[in-house]
Coordinates of C-alpha atoms and ligand atoms in Angstrom, one line a residue:
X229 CA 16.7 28.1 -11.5
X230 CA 14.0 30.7 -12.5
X231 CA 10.5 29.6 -13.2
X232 CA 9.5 29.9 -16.2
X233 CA 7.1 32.9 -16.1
X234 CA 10.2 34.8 -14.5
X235 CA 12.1 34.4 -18.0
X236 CA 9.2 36.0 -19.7
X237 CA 9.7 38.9 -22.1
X238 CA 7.4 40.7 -24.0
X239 CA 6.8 40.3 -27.6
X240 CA 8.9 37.0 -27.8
X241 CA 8.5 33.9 -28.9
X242 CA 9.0 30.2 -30.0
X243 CA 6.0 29.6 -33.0
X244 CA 4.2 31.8 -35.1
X245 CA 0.9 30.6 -36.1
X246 CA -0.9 30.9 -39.6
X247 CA -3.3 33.5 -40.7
X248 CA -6.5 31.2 -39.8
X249 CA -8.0 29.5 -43.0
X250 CA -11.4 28.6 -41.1
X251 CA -14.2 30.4 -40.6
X252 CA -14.2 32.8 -37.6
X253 CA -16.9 30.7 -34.4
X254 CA -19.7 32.2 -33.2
X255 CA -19.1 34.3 -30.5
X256 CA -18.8 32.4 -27.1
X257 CA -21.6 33.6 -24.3
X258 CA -19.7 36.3 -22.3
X259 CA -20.0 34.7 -18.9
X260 CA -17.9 32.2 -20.8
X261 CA -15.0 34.8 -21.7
X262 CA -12.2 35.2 -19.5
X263 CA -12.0 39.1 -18.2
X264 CA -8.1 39.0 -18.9
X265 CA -5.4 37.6 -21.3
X266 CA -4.1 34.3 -19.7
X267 CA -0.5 35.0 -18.7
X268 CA 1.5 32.7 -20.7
X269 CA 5.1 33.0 -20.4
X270 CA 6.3 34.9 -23.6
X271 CA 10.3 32.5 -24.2
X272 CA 11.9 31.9 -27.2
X273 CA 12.4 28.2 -28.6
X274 CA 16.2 27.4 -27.5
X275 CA 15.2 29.5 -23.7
X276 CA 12.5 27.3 -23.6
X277 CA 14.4 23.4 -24.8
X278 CA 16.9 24.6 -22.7
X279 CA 14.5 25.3 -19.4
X280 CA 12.8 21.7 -20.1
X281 CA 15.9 20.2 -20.5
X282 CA 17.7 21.2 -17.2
X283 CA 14.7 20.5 -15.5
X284 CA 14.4 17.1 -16.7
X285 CA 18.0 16.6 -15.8
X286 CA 17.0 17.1 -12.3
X287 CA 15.2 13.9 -12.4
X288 CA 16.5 10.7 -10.8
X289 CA 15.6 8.0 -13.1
X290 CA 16.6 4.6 -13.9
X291 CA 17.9 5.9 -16.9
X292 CA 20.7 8.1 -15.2
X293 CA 21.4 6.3 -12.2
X294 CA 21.2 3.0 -10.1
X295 CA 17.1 2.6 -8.5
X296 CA 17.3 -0.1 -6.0
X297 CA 14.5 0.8 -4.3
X298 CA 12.7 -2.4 -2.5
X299 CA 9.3 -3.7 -3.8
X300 CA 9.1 -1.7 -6.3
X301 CA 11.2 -3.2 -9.1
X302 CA 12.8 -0.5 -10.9
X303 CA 14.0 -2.3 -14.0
X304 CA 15.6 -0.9 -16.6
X305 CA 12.4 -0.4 -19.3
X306 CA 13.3 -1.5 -22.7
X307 CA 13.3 1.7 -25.4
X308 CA 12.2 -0.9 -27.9
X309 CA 8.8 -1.4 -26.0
X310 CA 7.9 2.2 -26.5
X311 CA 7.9 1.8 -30.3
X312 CA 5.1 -1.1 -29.8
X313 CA 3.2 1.2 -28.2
X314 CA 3.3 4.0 -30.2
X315 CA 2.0 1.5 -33.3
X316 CA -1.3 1.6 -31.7
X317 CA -1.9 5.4 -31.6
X318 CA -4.2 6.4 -34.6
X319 CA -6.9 4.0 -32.6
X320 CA -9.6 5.8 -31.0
X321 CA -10.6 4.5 -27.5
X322 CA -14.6 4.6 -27.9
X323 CA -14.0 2.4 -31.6
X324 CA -14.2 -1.1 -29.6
X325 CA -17.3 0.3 -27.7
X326 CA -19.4 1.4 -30.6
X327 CA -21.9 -0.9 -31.9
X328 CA -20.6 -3.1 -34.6
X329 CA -16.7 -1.6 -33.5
X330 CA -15.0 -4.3 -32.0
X331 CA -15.0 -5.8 -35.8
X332 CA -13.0 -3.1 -36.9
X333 CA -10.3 -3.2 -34.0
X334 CA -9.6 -7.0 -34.1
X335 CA -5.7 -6.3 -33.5
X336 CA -5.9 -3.7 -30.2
X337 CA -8.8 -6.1 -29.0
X338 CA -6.4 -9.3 -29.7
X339 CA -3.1 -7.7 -28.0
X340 CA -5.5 -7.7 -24.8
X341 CA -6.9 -10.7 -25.4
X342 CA -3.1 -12.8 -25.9
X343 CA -1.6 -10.5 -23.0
X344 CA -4.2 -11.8 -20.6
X345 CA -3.8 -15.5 -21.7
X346 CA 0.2 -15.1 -21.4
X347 CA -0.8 -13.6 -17.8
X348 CA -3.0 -16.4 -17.0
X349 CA -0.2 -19.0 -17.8
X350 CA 2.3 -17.2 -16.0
X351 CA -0.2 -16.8 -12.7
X352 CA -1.3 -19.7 -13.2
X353 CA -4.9 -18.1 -13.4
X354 CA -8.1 -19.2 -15.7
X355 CA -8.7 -15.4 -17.1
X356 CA -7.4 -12.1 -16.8
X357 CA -9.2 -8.7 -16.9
X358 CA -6.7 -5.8 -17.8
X359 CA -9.1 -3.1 -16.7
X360 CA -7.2 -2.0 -13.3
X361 CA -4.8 1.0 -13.3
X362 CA -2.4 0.0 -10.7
X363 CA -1.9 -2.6 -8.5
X364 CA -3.5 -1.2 -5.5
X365 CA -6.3 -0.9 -8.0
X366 CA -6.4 -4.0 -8.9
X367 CA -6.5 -5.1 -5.0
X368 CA -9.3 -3.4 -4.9
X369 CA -10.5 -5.0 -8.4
X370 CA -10.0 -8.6 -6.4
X371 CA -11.3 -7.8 -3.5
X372 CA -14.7 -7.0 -4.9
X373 CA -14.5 -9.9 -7.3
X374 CA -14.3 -11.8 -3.9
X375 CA -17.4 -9.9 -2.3
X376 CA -19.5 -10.5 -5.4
X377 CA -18.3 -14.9 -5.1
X378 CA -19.2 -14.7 -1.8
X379 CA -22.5 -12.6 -2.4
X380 CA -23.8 -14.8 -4.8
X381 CA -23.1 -17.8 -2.4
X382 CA -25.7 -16.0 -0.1
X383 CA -22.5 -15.2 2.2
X384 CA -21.9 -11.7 1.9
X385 CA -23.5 -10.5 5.2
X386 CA -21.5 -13.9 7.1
X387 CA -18.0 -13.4 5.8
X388 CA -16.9 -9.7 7.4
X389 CA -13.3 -10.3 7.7
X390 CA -9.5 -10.2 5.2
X391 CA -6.9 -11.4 6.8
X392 CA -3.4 -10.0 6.2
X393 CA 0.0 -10.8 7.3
X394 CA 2.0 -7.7 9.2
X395 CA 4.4 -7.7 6.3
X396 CA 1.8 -6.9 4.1
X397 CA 1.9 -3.7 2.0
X398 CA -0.2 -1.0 3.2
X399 CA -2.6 -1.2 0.0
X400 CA -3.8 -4.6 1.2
X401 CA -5.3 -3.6 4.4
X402 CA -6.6 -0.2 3.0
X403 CA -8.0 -2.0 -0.3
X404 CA -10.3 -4.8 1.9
X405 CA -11.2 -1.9 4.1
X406 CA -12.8 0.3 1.6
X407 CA -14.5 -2.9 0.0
X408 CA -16.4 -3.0 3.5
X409 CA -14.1 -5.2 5.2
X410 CA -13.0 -5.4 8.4
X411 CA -8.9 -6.5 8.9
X412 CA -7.0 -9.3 10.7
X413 CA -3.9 -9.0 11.1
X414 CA -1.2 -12.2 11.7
X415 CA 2.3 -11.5 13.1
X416 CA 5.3 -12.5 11.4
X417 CA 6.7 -15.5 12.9
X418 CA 11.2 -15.2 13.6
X419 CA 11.3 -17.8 10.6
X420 CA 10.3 -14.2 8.3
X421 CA 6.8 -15.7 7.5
X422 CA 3.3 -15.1 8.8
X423 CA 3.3 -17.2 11.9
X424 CA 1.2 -20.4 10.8
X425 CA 0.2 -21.6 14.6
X426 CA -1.4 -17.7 14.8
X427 CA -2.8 -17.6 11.3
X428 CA -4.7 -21.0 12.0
X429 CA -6.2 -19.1 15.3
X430 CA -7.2 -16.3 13.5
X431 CA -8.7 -18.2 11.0
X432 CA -12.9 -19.1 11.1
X433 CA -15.8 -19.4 8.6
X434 CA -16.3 -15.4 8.5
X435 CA -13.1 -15.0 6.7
X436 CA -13.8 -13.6 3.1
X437 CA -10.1 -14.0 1.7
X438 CA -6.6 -13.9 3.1
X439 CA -4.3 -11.8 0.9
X440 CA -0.5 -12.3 0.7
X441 CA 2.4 -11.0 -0.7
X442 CA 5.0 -14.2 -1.8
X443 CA 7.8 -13.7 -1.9
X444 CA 6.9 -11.4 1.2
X445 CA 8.0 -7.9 1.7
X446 CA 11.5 -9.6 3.6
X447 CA 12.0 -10.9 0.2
X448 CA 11.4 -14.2 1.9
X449 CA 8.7 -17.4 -0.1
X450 CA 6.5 -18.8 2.7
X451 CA 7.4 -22.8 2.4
X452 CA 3.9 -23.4 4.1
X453 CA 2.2 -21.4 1.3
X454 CA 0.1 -24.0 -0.2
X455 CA -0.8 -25.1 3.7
X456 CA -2.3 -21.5 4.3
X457 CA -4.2 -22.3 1.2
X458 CA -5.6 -25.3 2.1
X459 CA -6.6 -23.8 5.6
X460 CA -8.5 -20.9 4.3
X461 CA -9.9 -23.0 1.8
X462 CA -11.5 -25.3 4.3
X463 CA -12.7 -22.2 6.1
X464 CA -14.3 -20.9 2.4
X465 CA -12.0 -18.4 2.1
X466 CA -10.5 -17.0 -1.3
X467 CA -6.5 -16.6 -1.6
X468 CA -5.6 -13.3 -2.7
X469 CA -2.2 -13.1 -4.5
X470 CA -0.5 -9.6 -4.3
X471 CA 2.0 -10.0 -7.3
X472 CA 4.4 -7.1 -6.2
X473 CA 6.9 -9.5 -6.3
X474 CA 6.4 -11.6 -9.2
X475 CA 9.7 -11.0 -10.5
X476 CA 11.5 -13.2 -8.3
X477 CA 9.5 -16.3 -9.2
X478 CA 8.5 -16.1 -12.9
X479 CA 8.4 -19.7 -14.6
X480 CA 9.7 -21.0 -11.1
X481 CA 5.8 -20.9 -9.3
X482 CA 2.4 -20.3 -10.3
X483 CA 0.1 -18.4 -7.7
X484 CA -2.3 -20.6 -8.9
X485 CA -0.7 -23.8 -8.1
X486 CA 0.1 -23.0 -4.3
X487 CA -3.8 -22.1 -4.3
X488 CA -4.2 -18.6 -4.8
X489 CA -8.1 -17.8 -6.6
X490 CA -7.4 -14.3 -7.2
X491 CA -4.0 -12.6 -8.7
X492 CA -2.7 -9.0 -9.8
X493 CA 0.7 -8.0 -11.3
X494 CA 2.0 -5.0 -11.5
X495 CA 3.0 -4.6 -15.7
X496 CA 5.1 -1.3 -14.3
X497 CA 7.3 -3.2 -12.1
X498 CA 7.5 -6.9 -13.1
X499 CA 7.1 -6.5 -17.0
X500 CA 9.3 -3.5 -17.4
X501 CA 7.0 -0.4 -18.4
X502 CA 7.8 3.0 -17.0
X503 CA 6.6 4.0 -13.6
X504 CA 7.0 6.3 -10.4
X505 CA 7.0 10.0 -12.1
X506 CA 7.8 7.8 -15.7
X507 CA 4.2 6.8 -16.8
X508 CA 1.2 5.4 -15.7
X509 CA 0.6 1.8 -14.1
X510 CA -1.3 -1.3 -14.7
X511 CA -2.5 -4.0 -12.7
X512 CA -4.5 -6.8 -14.4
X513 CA -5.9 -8.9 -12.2
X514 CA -6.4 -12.8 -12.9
X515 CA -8.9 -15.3 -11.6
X516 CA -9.9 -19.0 -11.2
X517 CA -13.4 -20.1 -12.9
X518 CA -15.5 -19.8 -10.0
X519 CA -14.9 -16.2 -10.2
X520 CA -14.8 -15.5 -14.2
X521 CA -18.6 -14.4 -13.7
X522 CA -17.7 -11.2 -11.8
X523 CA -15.1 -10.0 -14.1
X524 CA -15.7 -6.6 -15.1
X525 CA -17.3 -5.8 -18.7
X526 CA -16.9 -5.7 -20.9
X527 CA -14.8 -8.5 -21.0
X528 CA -12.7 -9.7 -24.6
X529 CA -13.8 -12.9 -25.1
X530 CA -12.9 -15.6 -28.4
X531 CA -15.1 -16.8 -29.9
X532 CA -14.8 -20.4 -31.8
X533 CA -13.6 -18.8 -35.4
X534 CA -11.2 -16.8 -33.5
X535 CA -13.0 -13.4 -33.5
X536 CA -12.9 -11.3 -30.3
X537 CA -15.9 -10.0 -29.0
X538 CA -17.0 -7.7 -25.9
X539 CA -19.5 -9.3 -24.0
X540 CA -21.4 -6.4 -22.1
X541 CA -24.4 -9.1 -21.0
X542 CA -23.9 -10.5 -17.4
X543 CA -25.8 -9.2 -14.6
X544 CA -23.0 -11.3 -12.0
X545 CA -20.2 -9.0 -13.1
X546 CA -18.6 -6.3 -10.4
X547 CA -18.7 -3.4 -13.6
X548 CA -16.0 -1.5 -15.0
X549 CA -13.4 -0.5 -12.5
X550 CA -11.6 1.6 -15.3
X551 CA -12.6 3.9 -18.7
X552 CA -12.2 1.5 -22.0
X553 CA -9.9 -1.3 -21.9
X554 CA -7.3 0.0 -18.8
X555 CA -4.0 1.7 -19.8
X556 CA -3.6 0.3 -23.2
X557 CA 0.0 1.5 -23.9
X558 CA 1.3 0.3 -21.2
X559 CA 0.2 -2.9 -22.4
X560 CA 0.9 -3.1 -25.6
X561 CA 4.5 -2.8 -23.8
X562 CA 3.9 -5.9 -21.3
X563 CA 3.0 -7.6 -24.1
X564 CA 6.2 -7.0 -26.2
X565 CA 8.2 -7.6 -23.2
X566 CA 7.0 -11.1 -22.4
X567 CA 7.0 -11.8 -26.0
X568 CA 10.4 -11.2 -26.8
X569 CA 11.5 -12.7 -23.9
X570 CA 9.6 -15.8 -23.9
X571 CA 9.2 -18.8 -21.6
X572 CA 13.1 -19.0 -21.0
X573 CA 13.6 -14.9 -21.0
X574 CA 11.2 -14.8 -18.3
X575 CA 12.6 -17.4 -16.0
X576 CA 16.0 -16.0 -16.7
X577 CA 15.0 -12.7 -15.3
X578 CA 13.9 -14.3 -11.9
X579 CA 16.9 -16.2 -11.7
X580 CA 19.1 -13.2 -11.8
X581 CA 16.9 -11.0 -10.5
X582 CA 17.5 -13.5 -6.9
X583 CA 20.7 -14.3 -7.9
X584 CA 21.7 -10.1 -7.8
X585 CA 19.5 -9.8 -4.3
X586 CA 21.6 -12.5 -2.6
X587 CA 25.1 -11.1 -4.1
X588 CA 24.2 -7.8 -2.2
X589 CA 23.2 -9.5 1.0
X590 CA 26.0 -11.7 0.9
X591 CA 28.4 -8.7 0.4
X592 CA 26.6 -6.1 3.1
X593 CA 26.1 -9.1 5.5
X594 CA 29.1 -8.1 7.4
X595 CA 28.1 -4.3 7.6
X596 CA 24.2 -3.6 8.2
X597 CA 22.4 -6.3 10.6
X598 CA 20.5 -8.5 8.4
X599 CA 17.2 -9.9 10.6
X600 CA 16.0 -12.6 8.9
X601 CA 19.2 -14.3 7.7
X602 CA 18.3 -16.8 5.5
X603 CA 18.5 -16.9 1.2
X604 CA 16.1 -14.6 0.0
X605 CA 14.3 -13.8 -3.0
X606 CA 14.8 -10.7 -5.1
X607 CA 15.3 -8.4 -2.6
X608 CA 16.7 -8.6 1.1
X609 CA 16.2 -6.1 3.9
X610 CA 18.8 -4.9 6.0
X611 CA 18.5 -2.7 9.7
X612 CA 20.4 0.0 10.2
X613 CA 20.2 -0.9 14.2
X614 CA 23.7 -1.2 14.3
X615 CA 24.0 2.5 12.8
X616 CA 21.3 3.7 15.1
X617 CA 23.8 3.2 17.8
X618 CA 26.4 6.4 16.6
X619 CA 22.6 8.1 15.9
X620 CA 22.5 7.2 12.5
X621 CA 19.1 6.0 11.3
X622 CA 18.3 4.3 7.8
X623 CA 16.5 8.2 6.3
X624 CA 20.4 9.3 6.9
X625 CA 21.9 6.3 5.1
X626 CA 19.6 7.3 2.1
X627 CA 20.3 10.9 1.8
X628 CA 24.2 9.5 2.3
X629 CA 23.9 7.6 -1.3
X630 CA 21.8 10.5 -3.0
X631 CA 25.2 12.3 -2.8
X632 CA 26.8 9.3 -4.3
X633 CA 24.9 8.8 -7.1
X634 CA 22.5 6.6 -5.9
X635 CA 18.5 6.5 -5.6
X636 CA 17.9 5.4 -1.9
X637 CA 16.4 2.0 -1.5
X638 CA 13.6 1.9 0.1
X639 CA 13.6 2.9 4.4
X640 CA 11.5 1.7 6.6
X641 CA 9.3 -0.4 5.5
X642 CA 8.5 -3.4 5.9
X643 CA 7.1 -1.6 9.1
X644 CA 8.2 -5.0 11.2
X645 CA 11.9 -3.8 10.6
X646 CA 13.5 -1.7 13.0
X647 CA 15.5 1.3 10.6
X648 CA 14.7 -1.2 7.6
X649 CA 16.8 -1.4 4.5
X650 CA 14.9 -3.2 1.6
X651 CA 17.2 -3.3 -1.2
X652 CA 15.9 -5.0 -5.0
X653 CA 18.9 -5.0 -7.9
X654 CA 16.5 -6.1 -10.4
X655 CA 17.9 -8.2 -13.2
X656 CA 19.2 -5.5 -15.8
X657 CA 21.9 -4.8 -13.2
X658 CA 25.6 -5.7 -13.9
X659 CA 28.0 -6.5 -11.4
X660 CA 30.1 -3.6 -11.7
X661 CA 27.2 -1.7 -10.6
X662 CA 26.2 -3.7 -8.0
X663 CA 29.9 -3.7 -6.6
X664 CA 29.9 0.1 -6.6
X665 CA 26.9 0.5 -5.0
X666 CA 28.0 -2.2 -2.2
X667 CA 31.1 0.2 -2.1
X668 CA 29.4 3.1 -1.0
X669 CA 27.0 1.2 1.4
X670 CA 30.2 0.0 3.0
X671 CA 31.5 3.4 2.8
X672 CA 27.9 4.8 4.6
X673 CA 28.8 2.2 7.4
X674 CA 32.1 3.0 7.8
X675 CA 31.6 6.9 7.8
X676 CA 28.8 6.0 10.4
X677 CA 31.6 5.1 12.9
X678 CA 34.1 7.8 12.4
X679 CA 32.0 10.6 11.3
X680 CA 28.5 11.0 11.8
X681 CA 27.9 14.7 11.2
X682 CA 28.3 13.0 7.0
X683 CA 25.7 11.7 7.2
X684 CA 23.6 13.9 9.3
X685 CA 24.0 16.9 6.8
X686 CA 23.7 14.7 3.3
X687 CA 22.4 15.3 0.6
X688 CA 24.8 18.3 -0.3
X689 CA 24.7 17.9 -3.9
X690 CA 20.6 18.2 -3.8
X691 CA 18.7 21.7 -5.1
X692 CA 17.3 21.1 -2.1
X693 CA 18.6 19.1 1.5
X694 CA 16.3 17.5 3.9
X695 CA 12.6 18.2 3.4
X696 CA 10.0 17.8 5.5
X697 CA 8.3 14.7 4.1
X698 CA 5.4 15.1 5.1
X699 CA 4.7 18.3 4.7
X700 CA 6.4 18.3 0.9
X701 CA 3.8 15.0 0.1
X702 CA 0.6 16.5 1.1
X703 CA 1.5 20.0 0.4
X704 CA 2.9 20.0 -3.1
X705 CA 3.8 22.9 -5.0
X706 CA 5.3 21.4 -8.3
X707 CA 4.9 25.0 -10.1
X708 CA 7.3 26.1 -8.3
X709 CA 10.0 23.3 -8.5
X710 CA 10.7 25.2 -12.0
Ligands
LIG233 C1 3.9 -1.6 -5.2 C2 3.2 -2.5 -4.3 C3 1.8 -2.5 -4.2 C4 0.9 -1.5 -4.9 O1 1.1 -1.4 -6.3 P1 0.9 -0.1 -7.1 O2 1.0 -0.5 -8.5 O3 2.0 0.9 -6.6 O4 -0.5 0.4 -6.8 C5 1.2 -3.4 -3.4 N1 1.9 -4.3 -2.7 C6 3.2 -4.4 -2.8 C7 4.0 -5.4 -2.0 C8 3.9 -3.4 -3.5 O5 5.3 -3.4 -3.6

């Protein structure tokens, strides 16, 4: 495919502007002026629809194809939610912020407001801020809300240490760290859940919070959750909930229950908004009282007549961890999406969101080594150990199903997996999909035994085969994808 620029011709085009019906500016100070024209690519109209448009049909979406790739909840994201958002365009940003303003945006401030009570109740949490971007952002929103408790206890300097479990997610480890802590790590016990003897070892009073992931990143709920609680409790330490994996327990548990004190969700995976290259994250974080005084500001408050205010006033609060209110539109689909679904909606979607996860495992059981063997959540994870023996690691399994139609799931991680194979359906799957797709995994097994080489040289069907990934992350050159 040729860029872009390479299909330029001179003198062509796709608009043609009006004669300019405002007065001509003022000249522009000539340091200011660029020295040549800009080279803009000179395409007609249908050239240029028709470059976007095979371009966007290079992308691998949920929209064209089957994502099952684990922890990250690729649900199928409603079109209807995209209308809710769009409703809210004509608002400027800076109206809620201008003196006398929030009066005059009463419904944008309100969609916030109900979103983070409807958050709360599902968490379990006292009150939600919707400031953070993503969910590592708002780890890093919780962790500093967790700093500032234990500041203001007159503990800041005492309490140096986050403990995380070895299934955690990279962000966890990397989010304490940069709020100035210093990591403790618990190994994963054969049962598929931090080891409790070793976590109450590495537990003492200069623990500042313990965060986990539950379900875990095996997919796996930790039946001694609300024991871990209790024990970094007693050593005045905060439970941090990393709600990755909310999906798989919506209506069913509330962080907040088992003893969790701080919470973020992820609107782009478990409430079905738009993410990877589709649109921009969110990751509200909830908290118990104790910590509502660090919230970032401004926070939307009600007042008793039911107005929403900013309040802007309290000298305990962290700040603002984002620009305005977070990323509204993404919100104002969240919002939609729990409403429309409701109480029973939601607890619907976790049920067959698990329900899906244990089909596959059930079905692949006999083909790819399954480590932790028990009934999982909403995603399992596989090892392709059994493959490694003909050579074939899990990276070769994935470019195998690229060929097939598939998006890989997701390959080696968590890192306590040998070759792992972490697999999430989501709900908005049928079982016809979900039997093709165990087809070809069976087929990826199978080929690993009699032919090898198959897998070794997939993808085939690619633009381009096997990158270096590496390299191609850290060294992007999306121009020239075009
Ligand atoms: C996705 C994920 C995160 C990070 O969330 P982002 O929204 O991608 O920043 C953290 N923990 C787990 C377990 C995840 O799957």
């Amino acid at each position: 495919m040729q860029l872009i620029y390479e299909q330029s011709t001179p003198g062509r085009h796709g608009i043609r502007l009006p004669a300019s019906d405002v007065p001509v500016a003022p000249a522009l100070p000539a340091d200011l002026l660029r020295s040549e024209a800009a080279k803009l690519a000179e395409i007609s109209e249908l050239d240029l629809v028709r470059h976007f448009t095979n371009l966007s049909r290079r992308n691998f979406s949920v929209d064209t194809n089957f994502y099952p790739l684990g922890s990250c909840t690729m649900k199928y994201n409603a079109k209807v939610l995209e209308n809710s958002a769009a409703l809210f365009a004509p608002f400027h940003p800076m109206t809620a912020l201008l003196p006398g303003g929030a009066e005059f945006c009463q419904g944008t401030l309100g969609l916030l407001y109900d979103l983070g009570q409807l958050l709360a109740d599902i968490t379990g949490m006292d009150e939600v801020t919707t400031q953070p971007l993503a969910g590592a952002h708002g780890e890093m929103t919780g962790i500093l809300l967790i700093s500032a408790y234990h500041a203001a206890r007159g503990n800041r300097a005492k309490k140096k240490y986050v403990v995380v479990p070895d299934s955690s997610h990279g962000t966890n480890p990397a989010s304490a760290a940069i709020a100035g802590y210093e990591i403790i790590t618990v190994p994963t016990a054969p049962y598929g859940d931090m080891d409790l003897e070793l976590f109450k070892t590495a537990m003492n009073d200069e623990v500042a919070a313990v965060m986990m992931t539950c379900p875990n990143t095996l997919g796996l709920f930790n039946p001694h959750i609300k024991e871990v609680s209790d024990i970094a409790h007693c050593h005045d330490a905060l439970m941090y909930y990393d709600g990755a994996n909310l999906n798989a327990i919506m209506g069913k548990v509330k962080p907040g229950d088992v003893g969790f004190d701080v919470v973020h969700v992820n609107l782009h995976k478990t409430f079905g908004t738009p993410h990877g290259g589709g649109g921009p994250g969110s990751g509200p974080v909830g908290v118990k009282k104790s910590l509502i005084p660090f919230l970032p500001q401004p926070r939307i408050v009600m007042a008793a007549d039911g107005a929403i205010h900013l309040e802007t006033a309290n000298p305990e609060a962290i700040g603002r961890t984002a620009n305005f209110f977070g990323n509204f539109g993404v919100m104002a689909k969240a919002y939609s999406y729990i409403i429309m679904l409701g109480r029973e909606g939601l607890i619907e979607v976790s049920e067959l969101a698990v329900l899906n996860a244990n089909y596959l495992k059930e079905k692949l059981k006999p083909y790819y080594d399954l480590p932790y063997d028990m009934t999982c959540m909403h995603e399992c994870v596989f090892s392709a150990s059994r493959q490694l023996e003909h050579g074939v690691h899990a990276i070769d399994i994935a470019k195998f199903l690229i060929d097939k139609g598939y998006h890989p799931p997701t390959v080696y991680f968590p890192m306590i997996v040998k070759e792992a194979i972490m697999i999430e359906p989501t709900e908005t799957e049928s079982k016809a999909t979900l039997d093709a797709f165990i087809e070809v995994m069976i087929d990826a097994a199978q080929t690993t035994e009699c032919n090898p080489q198959a897998l070794f040289d997939a993808p085939l069907t690619m633009p381009v085969s096997r990158l270096d990934e590496t390299k191609a992350a850290r060294e992007q050159k999306i121009c020239c994808i075009g």
